Short mmCIF file of C-alpha atoms in Angstrom, two decimals:
data_model
loop_
_atom_site.label_atom_id
_atom_site.label_comp_id
_atom_site.label_asym_id
_atom_site.label_seq_id
_atom_site.Cartn_x
_atom_site.Cartn_y
_atom_site.Cartn_z
CA MET U 461 99.91 195.93 122.60
CA THR U 462 103.61 196.78 122.36
CA PHE U 463 104.97 200.07 121.02
CA GLN U 464 106.42 198.27 118.01
CA THR U 465 103.05 196.77 117.11
CA ARG U 466 101.38 200.19 117.27
CA ARG U 467 104.15 201.69 115.13
CA SER U 468 103.70 198.99 112.47
CA LYS U 469 99.99 199.80 112.19
CA LEU U 470 100.50 203.55 111.76
CA PRO U 471 101.64 203.41 108.11
CA ILE U 472 98.55 201.37 107.24
CA THR U 473 96.27 203.97 108.81
CA VAL U 474 98.11 206.79 107.08
CA PHE U 475 97.96 204.90 103.78
CA PHE U 476 94.19 204.45 103.93
CA THR U 477 93.75 208.06 105.00
CA ILE U 478 95.73 209.22 101.98
CA ILE U 479 93.70 206.93 99.71
CA LEU U 480 90.45 208.34 101.08
CA ILE U 481 91.70 211.89 100.59
CA LEU U 482 92.73 211.10 97.01
CA LEU U 483 89.41 209.43 96.27
CA GLY U 484 87.57 212.39 97.75
CA GLY U 485 89.63 214.77 95.65
CA VAL U 486 88.99 212.78 92.50
CA GLY U 487 85.30 212.58 93.31
CA TYR U 488 85.19 216.32 93.91
CA ILE U 489 86.86 216.99 90.57
CA TYR U 490 84.45 214.73 88.70
CA LEU U 491 81.33 215.94 90.50
CA SER U 492 82.08 219.63 90.96
CA PRO U 493 80.50 222.05 88.43
CA MET U 494 83.90 223.76 88.27
CA PHE U 495 85.31 220.67 86.57
CA GLU U 496 82.42 219.85 84.23
CA GLN U 497 83.55 218.02 81.09
CA ASP U 498 80.90 219.00 78.54
CA LYS U 499 82.25 220.81 75.50
CA PRO U 500 80.55 224.01 74.29
CA SER U 501 77.66 223.48 71.90
CA ILE U 502 78.07 225.19 68.49
CA SER U 503 74.77 225.60 66.64
CA ALA U 504 75.40 225.76 62.89
CA ASP U 505 74.71 223.58 59.86
CA GLU U 506 77.46 221.30 58.58
CA GLU U 507 77.12 222.88 55.13
CA ILE U 508 75.90 226.36 54.24
CA TYR U 509 75.46 228.66 51.23
CA TRP U 510 76.74 232.23 51.50
CA ASN U 511 76.34 235.20 49.18
CA LEU U 512 79.03 237.18 51.09
CA LYS U 513 76.48 239.97 51.65
CA THR U 514 74.20 238.72 54.38
CA LYS U 515 75.42 238.02 57.89
CA LEU U 516 75.64 234.45 59.16
CA ASN U 517 74.22 233.61 62.58
CA ILE U 518 76.11 231.19 64.81
CA GLU U 519 75.06 230.35 68.35
CA ILE U 520 77.39 228.95 71.04
CA ASN U 521 76.17 227.66 74.42
CA ASP U 522 77.90 226.26 77.50
CA SER U 523 76.62 225.57 81.01
CA SER U 524 79.81 226.77 82.75
CA GLY U 525 80.12 229.87 80.59
CA LEU U 526 82.35 230.67 77.64
CA LYS U 527 85.89 231.89 78.01
CA TYR U 528 86.83 232.39 74.38
CA TYR U 529 85.74 231.82 70.80
CA LYS U 530 87.19 232.33 67.32
CA ILE U 531 85.78 232.04 63.81
CA THR U 532 88.19 231.65 60.90
CA PHE U 533 87.54 231.85 57.15
CA ILE U 534 89.72 229.32 55.26
CA ASP U 535 89.94 228.72 51.51
CA GLY U 536 93.34 227.09 51.04
CA LYS U 537 95.02 230.40 50.18
CA ARG U 538 94.09 232.51 53.17
CA ASN U 539 93.16 232.13 56.82
CA ILE U 540 91.13 235.16 57.94
CA VAL U 541 89.90 235.54 61.50
CA LEU U 542 86.40 236.97 61.18
CA ASN U 543 85.38 237.04 64.84
CA ASN U 544 87.07 236.34 68.15
CA GLU U 545 86.50 237.41 71.73
CA ILE U 546 87.75 236.67 75.25
CA TYR U 547 85.18 237.02 78.04
CA SER U 548 85.93 238.24 81.54
CA ASP U 549 82.39 237.61 82.80
CA VAL U 550 80.21 234.53 82.47
CA GLN U 551 78.54 234.15 79.04
CA LYS U 552 76.48 230.97 78.88
CA SER U 553 74.93 231.74 75.50
CA ILE U 554 76.10 233.99 72.67
CA ASN U 555 74.72 234.77 69.21
CA ILE U 556 77.32 235.87 66.70
CA GLU U 557 76.59 237.74 63.48
CA VAL U 558 79.40 236.86 61.13
CA GLU U 559 80.22 239.31 58.37
CA ALA U 560 82.01 238.18 55.20
CA PRO U 561 85.68 239.05 54.77
CA LYS U 562 86.70 241.83 52.37
CA LEU U 563 87.32 239.99 49.11
CA ASP U 564 87.65 240.78 45.44
CA MET U 565 84.26 241.46 43.80
CA PHE U 566 84.84 238.58 41.38
CA TYR U 567 85.79 236.15 44.15
CA LYS U 568 84.33 232.70 43.50
CA GLY U 569 85.87 230.64 46.26
CA GLU U 570 86.35 226.88 46.25
CA ASN U 571 86.99 224.56 49.17
CA VAL U 572 85.89 227.29 51.55
CA SER U 573 85.16 226.56 55.19
CA LEU U 574 84.51 228.32 58.45
CA VAL U 575 86.20 226.93 61.54
CA VAL U 576 84.50 227.78 64.81
CA GLU U 577 86.47 227.23 68.03
CA ALA U 578 85.06 227.71 71.52
CA VAL U 579 86.57 227.17 75.00
CA ASP U 580 84.58 227.21 78.24
CA ASN U 581 85.36 228.27 81.83
CA SER U 582 85.62 224.74 83.22
CA LYS U 583 88.74 223.84 85.25
CA TRP U 584 88.92 220.52 83.43
CA ASN U 585 91.82 219.63 81.17
CA LEU U 586 94.47 220.96 83.57
CA LEU U 587 92.48 224.18 84.08
CA GLU U 588 92.46 224.88 80.32
CA GLY U 589 88.73 224.18 79.91
CA ASN U 590 86.76 222.13 77.37
CA LYS U 591 87.32 222.99 73.73
CA ALA U 592 84.89 222.48 70.83
CA VAL U 593 85.79 222.84 67.16
CA LYS U 594 83.30 222.77 64.29
CA LYS U 595 84.18 222.95 60.60
CA ILE U 596 81.46 224.28 58.33
CA LYS U 597 81.58 223.74 54.58
CA VAL U 598 80.78 226.99 52.78
CA ASN U 599 79.40 227.18 49.24
CA ILE U 600 79.95 230.65 47.83
CA ASP U 601 77.03 231.76 45.64
CA THR U 602 76.69 235.42 44.68
CA LYS U 603 74.49 235.00 41.61
CA LYS U 604 70.76 235.77 41.78
CA PRO U 605 68.22 233.27 40.40
CA THR U 606 66.77 233.76 36.92
CA ALA U 607 63.07 234.63 37.25
CA ASN U 608 61.26 235.73 34.08
CA VAL U 609 57.56 236.04 33.24
CA LEU U 610 56.79 234.37 29.90
CA SER U 611 53.08 235.02 29.67
CA ASN U 612 50.21 236.17 31.86
CA SER U 613 46.61 237.34 31.71
CA ARG U 614 46.37 241.05 30.96
CA TYR U 615 43.51 241.82 33.32
CA ILE U 616 42.46 240.94 36.83
CA LYS U 617 39.66 242.23 39.05
CA ARG U 618 38.99 241.92 42.76
CA GLY U 619 37.82 238.38 43.36
CA GLY U 620 38.92 237.39 39.88
CA SER U 621 41.48 234.94 38.50
CA ALA U 622 44.48 235.09 36.19
CA ALA U 623 47.03 232.73 34.65
CA VAL U 624 50.81 233.19 34.86
CA VAL U 625 53.64 231.19 33.23
CA VAL U 626 57.24 231.80 34.30
CA LYS U 627 60.78 230.51 34.00
CA VAL U 628 62.80 230.10 37.19
CA GLU U 629 66.34 228.79 37.19
CA ASP U 630 69.13 228.48 39.75
CA LYS U 631 71.39 225.55 40.62
CA ASN U 632 70.83 226.24 44.33
CA LEU U 633 67.18 227.27 44.16
CA GLN U 634 65.46 227.15 47.54
CA ASP U 635 62.06 228.72 46.97
CA SER U 636 59.98 230.39 44.27
CA PHE U 637 56.40 231.63 44.31
CA ILE U 638 54.01 234.40 43.31
CA SER U 639 53.19 237.05 45.90
CA PHE U 640 50.00 239.11 45.80
CA ASN U 641 50.59 242.44 47.58
CA ASN U 642 53.08 240.62 49.83
CA GLN U 643 49.98 239.29 51.58
CA LYS U 644 49.07 236.12 49.72
CA ARG U 645 51.37 233.42 48.40
CA PHE U 646 50.62 231.30 45.33
CA GLU U 647 52.75 228.26 44.58
CA LEU U 648 54.41 227.67 41.21
CA ILE U 649 53.44 224.38 39.57
CA PRO U 650 55.92 222.64 37.21
CA TYR U 651 54.54 223.18 33.72
CA TYR U 652 55.26 221.65 30.31
CA LYS U 653 59.07 221.38 30.60
CA GLU U 654 61.67 221.42 33.37
CA GLY U 655 62.46 224.90 34.68
CA TYR U 656 59.07 226.31 33.69
CA TYR U 657 56.13 226.90 36.01
CA ALA U 658 52.50 228.01 35.84
CA ALA U 659 49.91 229.18 38.34
CA ILE U 660 46.30 230.22 38.40
CA ILE U 661 46.16 233.03 40.93
CA GLY U 662 43.30 234.97 42.45
CA TRP U 663 42.79 238.46 43.86
CA PRO U 664 41.34 237.63 47.29
CA MET U 665 38.18 239.57 48.13
CA ASP U 666 39.52 240.50 51.57
CA ILE U 667 42.37 242.46 49.92
CA GLU U 668 40.74 245.72 48.87
CA GLU U 669 43.63 247.54 47.18
CA PHE U 670 45.73 246.12 44.36
CA LYS U 671 49.38 247.06 44.82
CA ARG U 672 51.67 244.63 43.07
CA VAL U 673 51.99 240.97 42.04
CA ASN U 674 55.56 239.66 42.10
CA LEU U 675 57.41 236.56 40.99
CA ILE U 676 59.92 235.83 43.76
CA ALA U 677 62.84 233.40 43.59
CA VAL U 678 65.31 232.81 46.42
CA ASP U 679 68.35 230.52 46.43
CA LYS U 680 70.05 228.77 49.35
CA ALA U 681 72.50 231.64 49.73
CA GLN U 682 69.53 234.04 50.10
CA ASN U 683 70.12 235.74 46.77
CA LYS U 684 66.69 237.00 45.76
CA THR U 685 65.14 238.03 42.45
CA ILE U 686 61.85 239.95 42.40
CA THR U 687 60.10 240.34 39.03
CA LYS U 688 56.90 242.34 38.62
CA ILE U 689 53.99 240.59 36.89
CA PRO U 690 52.10 243.28 34.95
CA PHE U 691 48.31 243.51 35.20
CA TYR U 692 45.63 245.95 34.15
CA ILE U 693 43.06 246.37 36.90
CA GLN U 694 39.33 246.04 36.27
CA LYS U 695 36.87 247.44 38.75
CA GLY U 696 34.47 245.11 40.50
CA ASN U 697 31.33 245.97 42.44
CA VAL U 698 30.72 244.96 46.02
CA LYS U 699 27.14 244.28 47.00
CA VAL U 700 26.19 244.79 50.65
CA ASP U 701 23.56 242.46 52.04
CA LYS U 702 22.11 243.14 55.51
CA ILE U 703 20.77 240.09 57.32
CA ASP U 704 18.66 240.15 60.50
CA LEU U 705 19.34 237.09 62.65
CA SER U 706 16.73 235.38 64.75
CA GLU U 707 17.34 233.76 68.11
CA ARG U 708 15.93 230.57 66.65
CA PHE U 709 18.51 230.52 63.83
CA ILE U 710 21.41 231.00 66.24
CA LYS U 711 20.14 228.35 68.67
CA ASN U 712 19.17 225.78 66.02
CA VAL U 713 21.76 226.41 63.30
CA SER U 714 24.83 228.30 64.57
CA ALA U 715 25.02 226.31 67.81
CA SER U 716 24.43 223.04 65.95
CA VAL U 717 27.26 223.81 63.50
CA LEU U 718 29.63 224.43 66.41
CA GLU U 719 28.53 221.21 68.11
CA GLN U 720 29.03 219.14 64.93
CA SER U 721 32.45 220.76 64.50
CA PHE U 722 33.40 219.71 68.07
CA GLU U 723 33.73 223.33 69.15
CA LYS U 724 32.85 224.79 72.52
CA ILE U 725 29.53 226.64 72.46
CA PRO U 726 29.62 230.13 74.07
CA LYS U 727 26.88 231.20 76.44
CA SER U 728 25.38 234.28 74.80
CA LEU U 729 23.56 234.27 71.46
CA GLU U 730 25.85 237.01 70.11
CA ASP U 731 29.01 235.10 71.04
CA ILE U 732 27.63 231.88 69.56
CA PHE U 733 27.05 233.52 66.20
CA ILE U 734 30.35 235.43 66.16
CA TYR U 735 32.34 232.34 67.08
CA SER U 736 30.56 230.35 64.39
CA ASN U 737 30.65 232.99 61.67
CA LYS U 738 34.17 234.31 62.31
CA ASP U 739 36.40 231.86 64.19
CA LEU U 740 34.97 228.67 62.76
CA ARG U 741 34.88 230.22 59.29
CA GLU U 742 38.62 230.91 59.53
CA LYS U 743 39.26 227.28 60.45
CA ASN U 744 37.08 226.08 57.57
CA ILE U 745 38.97 228.31 55.12
CA ASP U 746 42.29 226.99 56.45
CA THR U 747 41.05 223.46 55.79
CA ILE U 748 40.02 224.37 52.23
CA GLU U 749 43.41 225.95 51.50
CA THR U 750 45.28 222.99 52.99
CA VAL U 751 43.31 220.52 50.85
CA ALA U 752 43.84 222.59 47.69
CA GLN U 753 47.56 223.03 48.34
CA LYS U 754 48.06 219.32 48.96
CA ALA U 755 46.39 218.53 45.62
CA ILE U 756 49.13 220.32 43.66
CA GLU U 757 52.17 218.87 45.44
CA GLY U 758 54.79 217.25 43.22
CA LYS U 759 52.74 217.27 40.02
CA MET U 760 54.03 218.29 36.58
CA VAL U 761 51.22 219.68 34.41
CA GLU U 762 51.81 219.22 30.69
CA GLU U 763 48.29 219.93 29.45
CA PHE U 764 45.45 221.91 31.01
CA SER U 765 41.92 221.87 29.67
CA ILE U 766 38.77 223.13 31.33
CA LYS U 767 35.18 223.67 30.15
CA ALA U 768 32.82 226.35 31.37
CA PHE U 769 31.12 225.32 34.62
CA LYS U 770 27.34 225.02 34.52
CA ARG U 771 24.71 226.28 36.93
CA LEU U 772 22.73 223.74 38.95
CA ARG U 773 20.07 222.54 36.54
CA GLY U 774 16.67 224.19 36.93
CA SER U 775 17.90 226.40 39.73
CA LYS U 776 17.46 230.03 40.72
CA ARG U 777 20.39 232.14 41.89
CA VAL U 778 19.72 233.21 45.48
CA ALA U 779 23.12 234.72 46.37
CA ASP U 780 26.08 236.10 44.43
CA TYR U 781 29.81 235.90 44.83
CA GLY U 782 31.45 238.82 46.61
CA GLU U 783 28.52 239.91 48.75
CA ARG U 784 29.51 241.68 51.96
CA ARG U 785 27.05 240.35 54.50
CA ILE U 786 26.35 242.40 57.61
CA TYR U 787 24.61 240.46 60.37
CA SER U 788 22.37 242.09 63.01
CA LEU U 789 20.79 240.70 66.17
CA ASN U 790 17.93 242.64 67.79
CA GLY U 791 18.79 245.69 65.71
CA LYS U 792 22.53 245.63 66.58
CA GLU U 793 25.20 244.88 63.97
CA ILE U 794 27.35 242.11 65.43
CA ASN U 795 29.46 240.67 62.61
CA GLU U 796 30.39 240.77 58.92
CA ALA U 797 31.59 238.20 56.39
CA TRP U 798 32.19 237.73 52.68
CA HIS U 799 30.01 235.36 50.72
CA LEU U 800 32.48 233.73 48.33
CA GLY U 801 30.43 231.47 46.12
CA MET U 802 27.21 231.18 44.13
CA ASP U 803 24.08 229.97 45.89
CA TRP U 804 21.62 228.09 43.67
CA ALA U 805 18.25 226.80 44.87
CA SER U 806 16.06 224.27 43.09
CA VAL U 807 13.84 221.52 44.42
CA LYS U 808 14.90 219.91 47.69
CA LYS U 809 17.67 217.37 47.34
CA ALA U 810 18.27 218.28 43.70
CA THR U 811 20.90 216.30 41.80
CA VAL U 812 24.35 217.92 41.70
CA ARG U 813 26.51 217.08 38.69
CA THR U 814 30.06 218.01 37.74
CA SER U 815 30.91 220.14 34.72
CA ASN U 816 34.50 218.94 34.32
CA VAL U 817 36.64 215.87 34.88
CA GLY U 818 38.66 215.83 38.06
CA GLU U 819 39.59 214.00 41.24
CA VAL U 820 37.75 214.17 44.54
CA VAL U 821 40.19 215.51 47.15
CA PHE U 822 37.75 216.25 49.99
CA LYS U 823 34.44 214.86 51.24
CA ASP U 824 33.50 215.65 54.80
CA TYR U 825 31.52 217.85 57.14
CA LEU U 826 33.08 221.33 57.03
CA GLY U 827 31.47 223.58 59.62
CA LEU U 828 29.66 226.49 57.99
CA TYR U 829 29.85 224.75 54.60
CA GLY U 830 28.13 221.61 55.90
CA ASN U 831 28.71 218.38 53.98
CA THR U 832 31.20 219.45 51.32
CA ILE U 833 32.93 218.00 48.26
CA ILE U 834 36.05 219.49 46.66
CA ILE U 835 37.21 218.34 43.22
CA ASP U 836 40.69 219.02 41.85
CA HIS U 837 40.82 219.97 38.15
CA SER U 838 44.64 220.37 37.93
CA LEU U 839 46.91 223.43 38.01
CA GLY U 840 45.59 224.43 41.44
CA LEU U 841 42.00 224.86 40.21
CA CYS U 842 39.30 223.18 42.30
CA SER U 843 35.52 223.32 42.47
CA LEU U 844 33.59 223.21 45.75
CA TYR U 845 30.06 221.92 46.46
CA ALA U 846 28.68 222.74 49.90
CA HIS U 847 25.58 222.11 52.07
CA THR U 848 24.89 218.77 50.36
CA SER U 849 22.52 216.26 51.92
CA SER U 850 24.13 213.14 50.40
CA GLN U 851 27.24 212.36 48.37
CA SER U 852 27.81 209.81 45.59
CA VAL U 853 31.63 209.93 45.47
CA ASP U 854 34.58 209.36 47.78
CA VAL U 855 38.02 210.90 48.15
CA GLY U 856 40.30 209.59 45.41
CA ASP U 857 37.51 209.00 42.90
CA LYS U 858 38.06 210.21 39.34
CA VAL U 859 34.91 211.93 38.17
CA ARG U 860 33.60 212.51 34.65
CA ALA U 861 31.85 215.58 33.30
CA LYS U 862 28.09 215.49 34.00
CA GLN U 863 28.53 212.78 36.63
CA LYS U 864 26.25 212.90 39.68
CA ILE U 865 28.28 213.62 42.82
CA ALA U 866 25.68 214.72 45.39
CA ASN U 867 22.25 216.08 46.26
CA THR U 868 21.58 219.57 47.52
CA GLY U 869 20.72 220.02 51.19
CA ALA U 870 20.61 222.29 54.21
CA THR U 871 23.69 221.14 56.14
CA GLY U 872 25.95 223.76 57.73
CA ALA U 873 24.98 227.39 58.32
CA VAL U 874 22.03 227.83 55.95
CA PHE U 875 18.46 229.11 55.92
CA GLY U 876 17.25 226.39 53.53
CA ASP U 877 18.06 223.73 50.93
CA HIS U 878 20.47 224.97 48.24
CA LEU U 879 23.91 224.43 46.69
CA HIS U 880 26.84 226.69 47.49
CA PHE U 881 29.15 226.42 44.46
CA GLY U 882 32.69 227.74 44.70
CA ILE U 883 35.81 227.92 42.54
CA LEU U 884 39.19 227.77 44.24
CA ALA U 885 42.53 229.07 42.98
CA GLN U 886 44.96 227.26 45.28
CA GLY U 887 42.32 227.40 47.98
CA VAL U 888 41.34 231.05 47.47
CA GLU U 889 37.63 231.30 46.65
CA VAL U 890 37.44 233.28 43.40
CA ASN U 891 34.52 234.47 41.31
CA PRO U 892 32.74 231.48 39.69
CA ILE U 893 31.08 233.73 37.10
CA GLU U 894 34.39 234.00 35.23
CA TRP U 895 34.73 230.22 35.14
CA MET U 896 31.20 229.89 33.78
CA ASP U 897 32.15 231.95 30.70
CA ARG U 898 33.66 229.90 27.86
CA ASN U 899 35.17 232.93 26.12
CA TRP U 900 36.70 234.24 29.35
CA ILE U 901 38.35 230.87 30.02
CA LYS U 902 39.81 230.83 26.52
CA THR U 903 41.15 234.38 26.38
CA ARG U 904 42.24 234.73 30.02
CA ILE U 905 43.48 231.24 30.87
CA THR U 906 43.96 228.58 28.18
CA ASP U 907 45.29 230.95 25.47
CA ILE U 908 47.87 232.24 27.96
CA LEU U 909 49.02 228.71 28.72
CA GLU U 910 49.18 227.69 25.07
CA ASP U 911 51.03 230.86 24.03
CA SER U 912 53.66 230.17 26.66
CA LYS U 913 54.35 226.76 25.13
CA LYS U 914 55.28 228.46 21.88
CA ILE U 915 57.70 230.70 23.76
CA ILE U 916 59.19 227.71 25.57
CA ASP U 917 59.58 225.83 22.29
CA GLY U 918 61.17 228.90 20.69
CA LYS U 919 58.45 229.33 18.08
#
């Protein structure tokens, strides 16, 4: 090969070498973490409500780390930088608490927005990094919701029930409910006319001390109104019942209830009973509350009528509501539980009839309660029939007063054939004795509801 031929091939070799170097450089830029192209992630809703008192939380994340961020308040008249920071060290995730700007106390604010800008540490974009910008629409709302009590029962006792009617109003209302001691929540049910709500509440037996019942309303800007619901407190007695357990009962009944509930059976007799009587009971109560809560969803109640509930015909009362049962095994106290219904015993497989019209919302095996039926009577009030041997209704059925729905039995955790009858206020088992008293129902519940209608109508 001549010198001239070799010289003519040199530029071609150099050319391909340069191309390979360029391709390698481009590949390095695209594949290197230093040149990542993902913009920072800004976690915030597209539209928010702000009362200009609470702090807003905004989160920014980036895999290569953040270099800089800025948050600006814009309303067409002013641009106010609320937060900004430049980072010298790597910050892959930051949470920012944004305080409102100093504004006039009567500031209303229209067409307000927050603009969040964030730049990362990437060498992309000619070493400037990736930039993300998010515009958040801000609705300024500094007014608290209206939350007034129109009418309520004067008295309540531990385990007892009461009626409450309220007015709640706010154009940006987010949530409203009744709180018992800040421990138990009762939902408000639309009642009679728009903007008005009613609830039948209960004082749960597991809450010993009465502190305060509040009507709470919160809007989307987190403005909150808390209104006290006044009650006079009546004392109630607690009966203690000590029960000695046999090994036979735990093996044949408690273990069987766990097995039928698809629960794991512990090894020791003590653990079997405790798991059945405590843990499974909590699950059963959760189921009851879920069923009762679902029954009230999305329903406007214009009229509420209820008759006194009747005892199982020809029966003897074998257990009261509100008994504190203490269970012992071989002389050792191992567990306690509340009995939250009335137990009535008659002949075996006695006919169970309803006292009021309603809709069947539950029919199934329910652990300690055995085969159980729950009937919704409106306004969050339900009746419960447990330990039945057979049932004559299905979920969704509308039942009449005095209609046969079941036969008594010995299903669940029981010593013998009987009916456990319960009354539920939004799933809380309350004292059935009150609901078996016609005068109590009139003076404590239905009169309260009817009086509130007069207030609503301005009479």
